[in-house]
């Protein structure tokens, strides 16, 4: 408790609370409309909707280019240099727009080649607009200047608009295109608020230059490959399932995964807010203390969900999704592993200026995950349960690898000090 009282009035606690509030608002808002959506769309339609959302999510990883880490880190280190930040944001947006074009080409091709019956021009247009508007999100800027309350305000405004529109308009036109259009409005509101608050803090956009753009690309490369590697065994799983077993199975998997992501995202503000603080103060003790407390609370919540898995799936998604109860149980085991692994990832290694080691563990995880999925397909054993078992194995391997590397770095650092 001494640690809590020591930091209770600090910027760190305010930032954690702001990010936690944002996650809570965002995902509670999403969950308010999920039961609504699954009762208007059948499993095949809902599965297709989740496939499109997964395309958008992976495109977000590509267009963000690891800036949630490299951008936060750079801005936090130069938070008093507005000229640097103006140039950094401008060049980052320039890069993100170029990556948006590449992302659109990739995912338009995927839908045409691997998902049956996707020939609707409106669907492609909406997906492309979602990718472009998503690329203009800059929450990492506010994390870097440690003003996370602005992210919370932006999220609140955008989510309220989205929920109200879904509740009012989806019954009038209950299809995927309406949902994607309403999500686009959500994005436009978010971008508008981000731009207004960016200028409110007396920052401005300037002409991009190739030199700093190349520096951003170089600095973010490791984080980008790391995030893309993570996406290969997270967001890409819906695409694997949709391509191999069909949109109906993608709906069952994606529904259980939504609860997993809800829990995961509610926990992530702690690590997100800690990163710039730990990078600056090198306070490993605070990180380990926070991780222990949060893991204990997480285990209690996970136990409740596992015990009531059928009821949870039925209440949120409807009777047709009760079959996903065992999938949900596996996801709840996975969320404990991934939380601990994420907590001793970038935050812990930033204490010793060894962040690159975290990226290596992620690259390794991506390689063995994709190898395992391809093996399951080749052996004709690919199904949701087998794939999830393999994901759990991969995450355990990554956790053990990170723990070993952290202990080695910690030991070496202590010896050098002595």
Coordinates of C-alpha atoms in Angstrom, one line a residue:
X1 CA 0.0 0.0 0.0
X2 CA 3.0 2.4 0.6
X3 CA 3.7 2.3 -3.2
X4 CA 0.1 3.3 -3.9
X5 CA 0.1 6.2 -1.5
X6 CA 3.4 7.4 -2.9
X7 CA 2.1 7.6 -6.4
X8 CA -1.6 8.3 -5.8
X9 CA -1.4 12.0 -6.6
X10 CA 1.0 11.6 -9.5
X11 CA 0.5 12.1 -13.3
X12 CA 0.9 8.4 -13.6
X13 CA -2.2 7.6 -11.6
X14 CA -4.3 10.2 -13.5
X15 CA -3.1 8.8 -16.8
X16 CA -3.9 5.2 -15.8
X17 CA -7.4 6.3 -14.7
X18 CA -7.9 8.2 -18.0
X19 CA -6.9 5.3 -20.2
X20 CA -8.9 2.9 -18.1
X21 CA -12.0 5.1 -18.4
X22 CA -11.5 5.2 -22.2
X23 CA -11.2 1.5 -22.5
X24 CA -14.2 1.0 -20.2
X25 CA -16.3 3.5 -22.2
X26 CA -15.2 2.1 -25.6
X27 CA -15.8 -1.6 -24.9
X28 CA -18.9 -1.2 -22.8
X29 CA -20.3 0.9 -25.6
X30 CA -19.4 -1.9 -28.1
X31 CA -20.9 -4.5 -25.9
X32 CA -24.1 -2.6 -25.5
X33 CA -24.7 -2.9 -29.2
X34 CA -23.3 -6.5 -29.8
X35 CA -26.5 -8.3 -28.5
X36 CA -28.4 -5.9 -30.7
X37 CA -26.3 -6.6 -33.8
X38 CA -26.3 -10.5 -33.4
X39 CA -30.1 -10.4 -33.2
X40 CA -30.4 -8.5 -36.4
X41 CA -27.8 -10.4 -38.4
X42 CA -27.5 -14.2 -38.8
X43 CA -24.3 -16.0 -38.1
X44 CA -23.0 -15.9 -41.6
X45 CA -23.6 -12.1 -41.9
X46 CA -22.1 -11.5 -38.5
X47 CA -19.1 -13.6 -39.3
X48 CA -18.6 -11.6 -42.5
X49 CA -18.8 -8.4 -40.4
X50 CA -16.2 -9.7 -38.1
X51 CA -13.9 -10.6 -41.0
X52 CA -14.2 -7.1 -42.4
X53 CA -13.4 -5.7 -38.9
X54 CA -10.4 -7.9 -38.6
X55 CA -9.2 -6.6 -42.0
X56 CA -9.6 -3.1 -40.6
X57 CA -7.8 -4.0 -37.3
X58 CA -4.8 -5.5 -39.2
X59 CA -4.7 -2.4 -41.4
X60 CA -4.6 -0.4 -38.3
X61 CA -1.4 -2.2 -37.2
X62 CA 0.1 -1.5 -40.6
X63 CA -0.8 2.2 -40.7
X64 CA 0.2 2.8 -37.1
X65 CA 3.7 1.5 -37.8
X66 CA 4.4 0.8 -34.2
X67 CA 3.9 4.5 -33.3
X68 CA 2.0 3.6 -30.2
X69 CA 5.4 2.6 -28.8
X70 CA 8.0 4.5 -30.9
X71 CA 5.8 7.6 -31.1
X72 CA 5.0 7.7 -27.4
X73 CA 8.7 7.2 -26.6
X74 CA 9.9 9.9 -28.9
X75 CA 7.3 12.5 -27.8
X76 CA 7.8 11.7 -24.1
X77 CA 11.6 12.3 -24.5
X78 CA 11.0 15.6 -26.4
X79 CA 7.8 16.7 -24.7
X80 CA 9.1 20.3 -24.2
X81 CA 10.2 20.7 -27.8
X82 CA 7.1 21.7 -29.7
X83 CA 9.0 22.2 -33.0
X84 CA 10.2 18.6 -32.8
X85 CA 6.7 17.3 -32.0
X86 CA 5.1 19.3 -34.8
X87 CA 7.5 17.8 -37.3
X88 CA 7.2 14.3 -35.8
X89 CA 3.4 14.3 -36.0
X90 CA 3.3 15.7 -39.5
X91 CA 5.8 13.2 -40.9
X92 CA 4.0 10.3 -39.0
X93 CA 0.7 11.2 -40.7
X94 CA 2.4 11.4 -44.1
X95 CA 3.7 7.9 -43.5
X96 CA 0.4 6.6 -42.3
X97 CA -1.5 7.8 -45.3
X98 CA 1.0 6.0 -47.7
X99 CA 0.6 2.8 -45.6
X100 CA -3.2 3.2 -45.9
X101 CA -3.0 2.9 -49.7
X102 CA -0.9 -0.3 -49.3
X103 CA -3.3 -1.7 -46.7
X104 CA -6.4 -1.1 -49.0
X105 CA -4.7 -3.0 -51.8
X106 CA -3.9 -5.9 -49.5
X107 CA -7.3 -6.3 -47.9
X108 CA -9.3 -5.7 -51.1
X109 CA -7.3 -8.5 -52.7
X110 CA -7.9 -10.8 -49.6
X111 CA -11.7 -10.4 -49.7
X112 CA -11.9 -10.9 -53.4
X113 CA -9.6 -14.0 -53.4
X114 CA -10.6 -15.8 -50.2
X115 CA -14.1 -14.9 -49.1
X116 CA -16.9 -16.1 -51.2
X117 CA -19.6 -13.7 -52.5
X118 CA -17.8 -10.5 -51.6
X119 CA -18.4 -8.4 -54.8
X120 CA -20.3 -5.4 -53.2
X121 CA -18.6 -2.1 -54.3
X122 CA -20.1 -0.3 -51.3
X123 CA -18.5 -2.8 -48.8
X124 CA -15.0 -2.2 -50.4
X125 CA -15.6 1.6 -50.4
X126 CA -16.5 1.6 -46.7
X127 CA -13.6 -0.6 -45.7
X128 CA -11.2 1.6 -47.5
X129 CA -12.6 4.8 -45.9
X130 CA -12.4 3.1 -42.5
X131 CA -8.7 2.3 -43.1
X132 CA -7.9 5.9 -44.2
X133 CA -9.8 7.6 -41.3
X134 CA -8.3 5.1 -38.8
X135 CA -4.8 6.1 -40.0
X136 CA -5.5 9.7 -38.7
X137 CA -5.9 8.5 -35.1
X138 CA -3.0 9.8 -32.9
X139 CA -3.8 8.7 -29.3
X140 CA 0.0 8.0 -28.8
X141 CA 0.6 11.8 -29.1
X142 CA -1.5 12.4 -26.0
X143 CA 0.2 9.5 -24.2
X144 CA 3.6 11.0 -25.0
X145 CA 2.7 14.4 -23.6
X146 CA 1.0 12.6 -20.7
X147 CA -2.4 14.2 -21.3
X148 CA -4.5 11.0 -21.5
X149 CA -7.7 12.8 -20.4
X150 CA -8.0 14.1 -24.0
X151 CA -8.1 10.5 -25.3
X152 CA -10.9 9.8 -22.8
X153 CA -12.9 12.7 -23.9
X154 CA -12.5 11.8 -27.6
X155 CA -13.5 8.2 -27.0
X156 CA -16.5 9.2 -25.0
X157 CA -17.9 11.6 -27.7
X158 CA -17.2 9.1 -30.5
X159 CA -18.7 6.1 -28.7
X160 CA -21.9 7.9 -27.6
X161 CA -22.5 9.0 -31.2
X162 CA -21.9 5.4 -32.5
X163 CA -24.1 3.7 -29.9
X164 CA -27.0 6.1 -30.4
X165 CA -26.8 5.8 -34.2
X166 CA -26.7 1.9 -34.1
X167 CA -29.7 1.7 -31.8
X168 CA -31.7 4.2 -34.0
X169 CA -30.7 3.2 -37.5
X170 CA -29.8 -0.5 -37.6
X171 CA -33.5 -1.6 -37.3
X172 CA -34.3 0.5 -40.4
X173 CA -31.6 -1.2 -42.5
X174 CA -30.2 -4.3 -40.7
X175 CA -27.2 -5.2 -42.7
X176 CA -23.4 -5.1 -42.7
X177 CA -23.2 -1.9 -44.8
X178 CA -25.2 0.1 -42.3
X179 CA -22.9 -1.1 -39.5
X180 CA -19.8 -0.1 -41.4
X181 CA -21.2 3.3 -42.3
X182 CA -22.0 4.0 -38.7
X183 CA -18.5 2.9 -37.7
X184 CA -17.2 5.4 -40.4
X185 CA -19.1 8.2 -38.7
X186 CA -17.5 7.1 -35.4
X187 CA -14.1 7.5 -37.0
X188 CA -14.9 10.9 -38.5
X189 CA -16.0 12.2 -35.1
X190 CA -12.8 10.8 -33.5
X191 CA -10.6 12.4 -36.1
X192 CA -12.4 15.7 -35.8
X193 CA -11.9 15.8 -32.1
X194 CA -8.3 14.8 -32.3
X195 CA -7.5 17.6 -34.8
X196 CA -9.3 20.2 -32.6
X197 CA -7.5 19.2 -29.4
X198 CA -4.1 18.9 -31.2
X199 CA -4.4 22.6 -32.2
X200 CA -5.8 23.6 -28.9
X201 CA -2.5 22.5 -27.2
X202 CA -0.8 24.9 -29.6
X203 CA 0.7 22.3 -31.9
X204 CA 0.4 22.5 -35.7
X205 CA 1.1 20.5 -38.8
X206 CA 4.1 21.4 -40.9
X207 CA 5.4 20.2 -44.3
X208 CA 6.8 16.7 -44.1
X209 CA 10.4 16.1 -44.9
X210 CA 12.0 12.9 -46.1
X211 CA 14.8 12.9 -43.6
X212 CA 12.6 12.8 -40.5
X213 CA 10.2 10.4 -42.3
X214 CA 13.0 8.0 -42.9
X215 CA 14.1 8.4 -39.2
X216 CA 10.5 7.6 -38.1
X217 CA 10.5 4.5 -40.4
X218 CA 13.8 3.3 -39.0
X219 CA 12.9 3.9 -35.4
X220 CA 9.5 2.3 -35.7
X221 CA 10.6 -0.7 -37.8
X222 CA 11.2 -3.0 -34.8
X223 CA 7.9 -2.1 -33.1
X224 CA 6.0 -2.4 -36.4
X225 CA 7.3 -5.9 -37.2
X226 CA 6.6 -6.8 -33.5
X227 CA 3.0 -5.5 -33.7
X228 CA 2.5 -7.2 -37.1
X229 CA 3.8 -10.4 -35.6
X230 CA 1.3 -10.1 -32.7
X231 CA -1.5 -9.6 -35.3
X232 CA -0.5 -12.8 -37.0
X233 CA -1.7 -14.7 -33.9
X234 CA -4.5 -12.4 -32.9
X235 CA -6.5 -10.4 -35.5
X236 CA -5.4 -12.7 -38.4
X237 CA -7.0 -15.7 -36.7
X238 CA -10.5 -14.6 -37.8
X239 CA -9.2 -14.3 -41.3
X240 CA -7.7 -17.8 -41.1
X241 CA -11.0 -19.3 -39.9
X242 CA -13.1 -17.3 -42.3
X243 CA -11.0 -18.4 -45.3
X244 CA -10.8 -22.1 -44.3
X245 CA -14.0 -22.9 -42.4
X246 CA -16.4 -20.2 -43.4
X247 CA -18.0 -17.1 -42.0
X248 CA -20.4 -19.0 -39.7
X249 CA -17.4 -20.5 -37.8
X250 CA -15.7 -17.1 -37.8
X251 CA -18.8 -15.7 -36.0
X252 CA -18.5 -18.2 -33.2
X253 CA -14.8 -17.7 -32.8
X254 CA -15.1 -13.9 -33.1
X255 CA -17.9 -13.7 -30.6
X256 CA -15.8 -15.4 -27.9
X257 CA -12.8 -13.4 -28.9
X258 CA -14.7 -10.2 -28.3
X259 CA -15.1 -11.0 -24.6
X260 CA -11.4 -11.9 -24.5
X261 CA -10.5 -8.6 -26.1
X262 CA -12.8 -6.7 -23.8
X263 CA -10.9 -8.1 -20.8
X264 CA -7.6 -7.5 -22.5
X265 CA -8.3 -3.9 -23.4
X266 CA -9.7 -3.1 -20.0
X267 CA -6.3 -4.2 -18.6
X268 CA -4.1 -2.5 -21.3
X269 CA -4.4 1.1 -20.0
X270 CA -2.3 0.1 -17.0
X271 CA 0.6 -0.9 -19.2
X272 CA 0.1 1.9 -21.7
X273 CA 0.2 4.6 -19.0
X274 CA 3.1 2.9 -17.3
X275 CA 5.3 2.8 -20.4
X276 CA 6.3 6.5 -20.7
X277 CA 6.6 6.7 -16.9
X278 CA 8.7 3.5 -16.4
X279 CA 10.9 4.5 -19.4
X280 CA 11.6 7.8 -17.7
X281 CA 12.0 6.7 -14.0
X282 CA 13.3 3.1 -14.4
X283 CA 11.1 2.1 -11.5
X284 CA 10.9 -1.7 -12.0
X285 CA 9.5 -2.2 -8.5
X286 CA 6.3 -0.3 -9.2
X287 CA 5.8 -2.3 -12.4
X288 CA 6.2 -5.6 -10.7
X289 CA 3.9 -4.5 -7.8
X290 CA 1.2 -3.3 -10.3
X291 CA 1.4 -6.5 -12.3
X292 CA 1.0 -8.7 -9.3
X293 CA -2.1 -6.8 -8.1
X294 CA -3.7 -6.8 -11.5
X295 CA -3.0 -10.5 -12.1
X296 CA -4.7 -11.4 -8.8
X297 CA -7.8 -9.4 -9.7
X298 CA -7.8 -10.8 -13.2
X299 CA -7.7 -14.4 -12.0
X300 CA -10.9 -13.8 -9.9
X301 CA -12.7 -12.3 -12.9
X302 CA -11.6 -15.1 -15.3
X303 CA -12.8 -17.8 -12.8
X304 CA -16.3 -16.2 -12.8
X305 CA -16.5 -16.1 -16.6
X306 CA -15.2 -19.7 -17.0
X307 CA -17.8 -21.0 -14.6
X308 CA -20.6 -19.2 -16.4
X309 CA -19.4 -19.4 -20.0
X310 CA -22.6 -20.8 -21.5
X311 CA -24.7 -18.1 -19.7
X312 CA -22.3 -15.3 -20.8
X313 CA -22.4 -16.4 -24.5
X314 CA -26.2 -16.7 -24.4
X315 CA -26.8 -13.4 -22.8
X316 CA -24.5 -11.4 -25.0
X317 CA -24.8 -13.1 -28.4
X318 CA -28.0 -15.2 -28.2
X319 CA -28.9 -18.9 -28.2
X320 CA -27.1 -19.6 -31.5
X321 CA -23.7 -18.8 -29.8
X322 CA -23.9 -21.1 -26.8
X323 CA -21.8 -23.5 -28.8
X324 CA -18.9 -21.1 -28.3
X325 CA -18.8 -21.6 -24.5
X326 CA -15.7 -23.9 -24.5
X327 CA -14.0 -21.5 -26.9
X328 CA -14.6 -18.7 -24.4
X329 CA -13.1 -20.8 -21.6
X330 CA -9.9 -21.2 -23.6
X331 CA -9.8 -17.5 -24.3
X332 CA -10.0 -16.8 -20.6
X333 CA -7.0 -19.0 -19.9
X334 CA -5.2 -17.1 -22.7
X335 CA -6.0 -13.7 -21.3
X336 CA -4.1 -14.3 -18.1
X337 CA -1.0 -15.5 -19.9
X338 CA -1.0 -12.6 -22.3
X339 CA -1.5 -10.0 -19.6
X340 CA 1.5 -11.2 -17.6
X341 CA 3.6 -11.5 -20.8
X342 CA 2.6 -8.0 -21.9
X343 CA 3.4 -6.6 -18.4
X344 CA 7.0 -7.9 -18.5
X345 CA 7.4 -6.8 -22.1
X346 CA 8.3 -3.3 -23.3
X347 CA 7.7 -1.8 -19.8
X348 CA 10.1 -4.0 -18.0
X349 CA 12.8 -4.1 -20.7
X350 CA 12.7 -0.3 -21.0
X351 CA 14.2 -0.1 -17.5
X352 CA 17.4 -1.6 -18.9
X353 CA 17.2 0.0 -22.4
X354 CA 16.7 -3.4 -23.9
X355 CA 13.3 -3.0 -25.6
X356 CA 14.6 -4.7 -28.8
X357 CA 14.7 -8.1 -26.9
X358 CA 10.9 -8.0 -26.6
X359 CA 10.6 -7.6 -30.4
X360 CA 12.7 -10.8 -30.8
X361 CA 10.3 -12.8 -28.6
X362 CA 7.3 -11.6 -30.7
X363 CA 9.0 -12.5 -34.0
X364 CA 9.7 -15.9 -32.7
X365 CA 6.1 -16.3 -31.6
X366 CA 4.8 -15.3 -35.0
X367 CA 7.0 -17.8 -36.8
X368 CA 6.0 -20.7 -34.6
X369 CA 2.3 -19.7 -34.6
X370 CA 2.0 -19.5 -38.4
X371 CA 4.0 -22.7 -38.7
X372 CA 1.6 -24.4 -36.4
X373 CA -1.5 -23.2 -38.2
X374 CA -0.1 -24.3 -41.6
X375 CA 0.7 -27.7 -40.1
X376 CA -2.9 -28.0 -38.8
X377 CA -4.2 -27.2 -42.3
X378 CA -1.7 -29.7 -43.9
X379 CA -2.6 -32.4 -41.5
X380 CA -6.4 -31.7 -42.0
X381 CA -6.7 -31.0 -38.3
X382 CA -7.5 -27.3 -38.5
X383 CA -10.5 -26.2 -36.3
X384 CA -11.1 -23.5 -33.8
X385 CA -10.2 -25.6 -30.7
X386 CA -7.0 -26.9 -32.1
X387 CA -5.9 -23.4 -33.3
X388 CA -6.7 -21.9 -29.8
X389 CA -4.7 -24.7 -28.1
X390 CA -1.8 -23.9 -30.3
X391 CA -2.1 -20.1 -29.5
X392 CA -2.1 -20.9 -25.8
X393 CA 1.1 -22.9 -26.3
X394 CA 2.7 -20.1 -28.3
X395 CA 1.9 -17.5 -25.6
X396 CA 3.3 -19.7 -22.8
X397 CA 6.5 -20.1 -24.8
X398 CA 6.7 -16.3 -25.3
X399 CA 6.1 -15.7 -21.6
X400 CA 8.8 -18.1 -20.5
X401 CA 11.2 -16.7 -23.0
X402 CA 10.6 -13.1 -21.8
X403 CA 10.9 -14.1 -18.2
X404 CA 14.3 -15.8 -18.9
X405 CA 15.6 -12.9 -20.8
X406 CA 14.5 -10.4 -18.2
X407 CA 16.2 -12.3 -15.5
X408 CA 19.4 -12.5 -17.5
X409 CA 19.4 -8.8 -18.2
X410 CA 18.6 -8.0 -14.5
X411 CA 21.4 -10.2 -13.3
X412 CA 23.9 -8.8 -15.7
X413 CA 22.9 -5.2 -14.8
X414 CA 23.3 -5.9 -11.1
X415 CA 26.8 -7.4 -11.6
X416 CA 27.9 -4.4 -13.7
X417 CA 26.7 -2.1 -10.9
X418 CA 28.6 -4.1 -8.3

